[in-house]
XYZ file of C-alpha atoms in Angstrom:
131
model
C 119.869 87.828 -212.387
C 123.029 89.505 -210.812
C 123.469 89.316 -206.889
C 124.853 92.729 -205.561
C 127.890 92.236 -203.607
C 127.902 95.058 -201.710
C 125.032 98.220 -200.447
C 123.975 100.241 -197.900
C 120.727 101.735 -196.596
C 119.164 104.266 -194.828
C 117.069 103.453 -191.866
C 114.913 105.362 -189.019
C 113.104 104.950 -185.909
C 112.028 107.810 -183.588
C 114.718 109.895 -184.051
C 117.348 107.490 -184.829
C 118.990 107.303 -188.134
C 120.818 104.205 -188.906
C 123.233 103.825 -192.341
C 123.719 99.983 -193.153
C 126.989 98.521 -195.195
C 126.351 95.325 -196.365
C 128.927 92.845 -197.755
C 129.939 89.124 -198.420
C 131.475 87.563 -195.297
C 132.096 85.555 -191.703
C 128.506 87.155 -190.266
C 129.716 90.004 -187.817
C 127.831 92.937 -187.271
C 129.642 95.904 -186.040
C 127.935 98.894 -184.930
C 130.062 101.995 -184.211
C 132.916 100.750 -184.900
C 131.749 97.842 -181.715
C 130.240 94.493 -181.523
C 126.622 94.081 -182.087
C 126.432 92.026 -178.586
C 128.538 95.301 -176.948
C 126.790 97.891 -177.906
C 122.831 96.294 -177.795
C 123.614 94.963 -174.777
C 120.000 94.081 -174.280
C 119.119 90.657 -175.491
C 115.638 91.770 -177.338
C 117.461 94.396 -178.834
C 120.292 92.036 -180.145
C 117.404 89.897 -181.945
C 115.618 92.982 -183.246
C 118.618 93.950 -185.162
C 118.993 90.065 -186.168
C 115.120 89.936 -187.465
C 115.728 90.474 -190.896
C 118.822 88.172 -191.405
C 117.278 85.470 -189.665
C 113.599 85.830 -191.263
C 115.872 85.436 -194.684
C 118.151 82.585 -193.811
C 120.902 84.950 -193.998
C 122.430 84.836 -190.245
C 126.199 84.699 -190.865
C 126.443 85.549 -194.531
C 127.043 89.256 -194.684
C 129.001 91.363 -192.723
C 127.362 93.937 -191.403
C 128.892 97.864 -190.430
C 126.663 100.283 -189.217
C 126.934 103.533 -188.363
C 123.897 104.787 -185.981
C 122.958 108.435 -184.182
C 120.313 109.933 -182.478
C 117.279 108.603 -179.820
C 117.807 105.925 -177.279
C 118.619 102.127 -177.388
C 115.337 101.292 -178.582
C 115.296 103.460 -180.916
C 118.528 102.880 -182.652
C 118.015 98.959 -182.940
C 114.551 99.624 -184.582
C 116.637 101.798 -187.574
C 119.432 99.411 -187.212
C 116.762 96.870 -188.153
C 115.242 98.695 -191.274
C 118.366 99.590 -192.324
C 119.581 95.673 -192.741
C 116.217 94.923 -193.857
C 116.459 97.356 -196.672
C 119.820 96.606 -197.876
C 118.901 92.671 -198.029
C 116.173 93.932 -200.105
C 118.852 95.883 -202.581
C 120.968 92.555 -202.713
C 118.404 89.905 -203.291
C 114.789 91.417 -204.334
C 113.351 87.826 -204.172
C 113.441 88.580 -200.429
C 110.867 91.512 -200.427
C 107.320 88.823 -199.688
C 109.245 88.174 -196.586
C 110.255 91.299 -195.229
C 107.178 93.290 -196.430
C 104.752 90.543 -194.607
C 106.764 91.028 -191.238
C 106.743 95.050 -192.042
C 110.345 95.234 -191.672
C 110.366 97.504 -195.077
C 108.126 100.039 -193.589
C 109.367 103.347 -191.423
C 107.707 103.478 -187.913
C 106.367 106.691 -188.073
C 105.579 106.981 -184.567
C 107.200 109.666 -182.972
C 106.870 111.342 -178.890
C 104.024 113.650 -178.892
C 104.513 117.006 -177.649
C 104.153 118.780 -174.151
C 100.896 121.163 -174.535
C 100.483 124.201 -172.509
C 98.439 123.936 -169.318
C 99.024 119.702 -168.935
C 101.428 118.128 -167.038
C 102.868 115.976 -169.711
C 101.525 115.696 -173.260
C 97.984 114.246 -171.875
C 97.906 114.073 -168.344
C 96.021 116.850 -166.924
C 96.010 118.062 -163.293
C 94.385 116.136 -160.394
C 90.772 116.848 -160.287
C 89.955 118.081 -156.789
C 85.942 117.618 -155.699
C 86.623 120.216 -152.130
């Protein structure tokens, strides 16, 4: 079986989109057009966008490009993460028992509930007063 040299995926969080280009090289991950460790400047977020490569012994293989928008920090390192995950998956399907038992292939769905009428936020409701 062929290994792809080169992808890229789509991933989400929230409402973060993230697109992924994978290719062979050094191991850098760039992410608009800035270092990985620049732009996560959070360390949990840095190993969140490392999950997948490390969970298939593929730290410092691939050189990684991505282009993310939308949401907050959090946000944009959980797409950043399915993206990579998915285009590992694309290059080297023997990876999928892996990913799939960590749920790295699956979109998190949850999104920020709304603000209904007559509540202070989406479920807090005013202070009940006894007097």
């Amino acid at each position: 079986m062929a290994v792809v040299q080169q992808t890229h995926e789509v991933g989400k969080r929230k409402s973060s989109q993230a697109r992924a280009y994978v290719r062979k090289g050094s191991g850098k991950i760039i992410v608009n057009k800035r270092p990985m460790e620049e732009y996560f400047s959070r360390p949990t977020s840095q190993l969140v966008v490392q999950q997948p490569l490390v969970l298939t012994n593929n730290l410092g293989k691939w050189d990684i490009y991505v282009n993310v928008r939308g949401g907050g920090p959090s946000g944009q390192a959980g797409a950043t993460r399915h993206a990579i995950a998915k285009a590992i998956l694309a290059i080297d399907p023997t990876t999928r028992p892996v990913l799939k038992k960590e749920g790295l292939l699956t979109r998190d769905s949850r999104e920020v509930e709304r603000k209904k009428t007559g509540l202070r936020k989406a479920r807090k409701k005013e202070q009940y007063s006894k007097r």
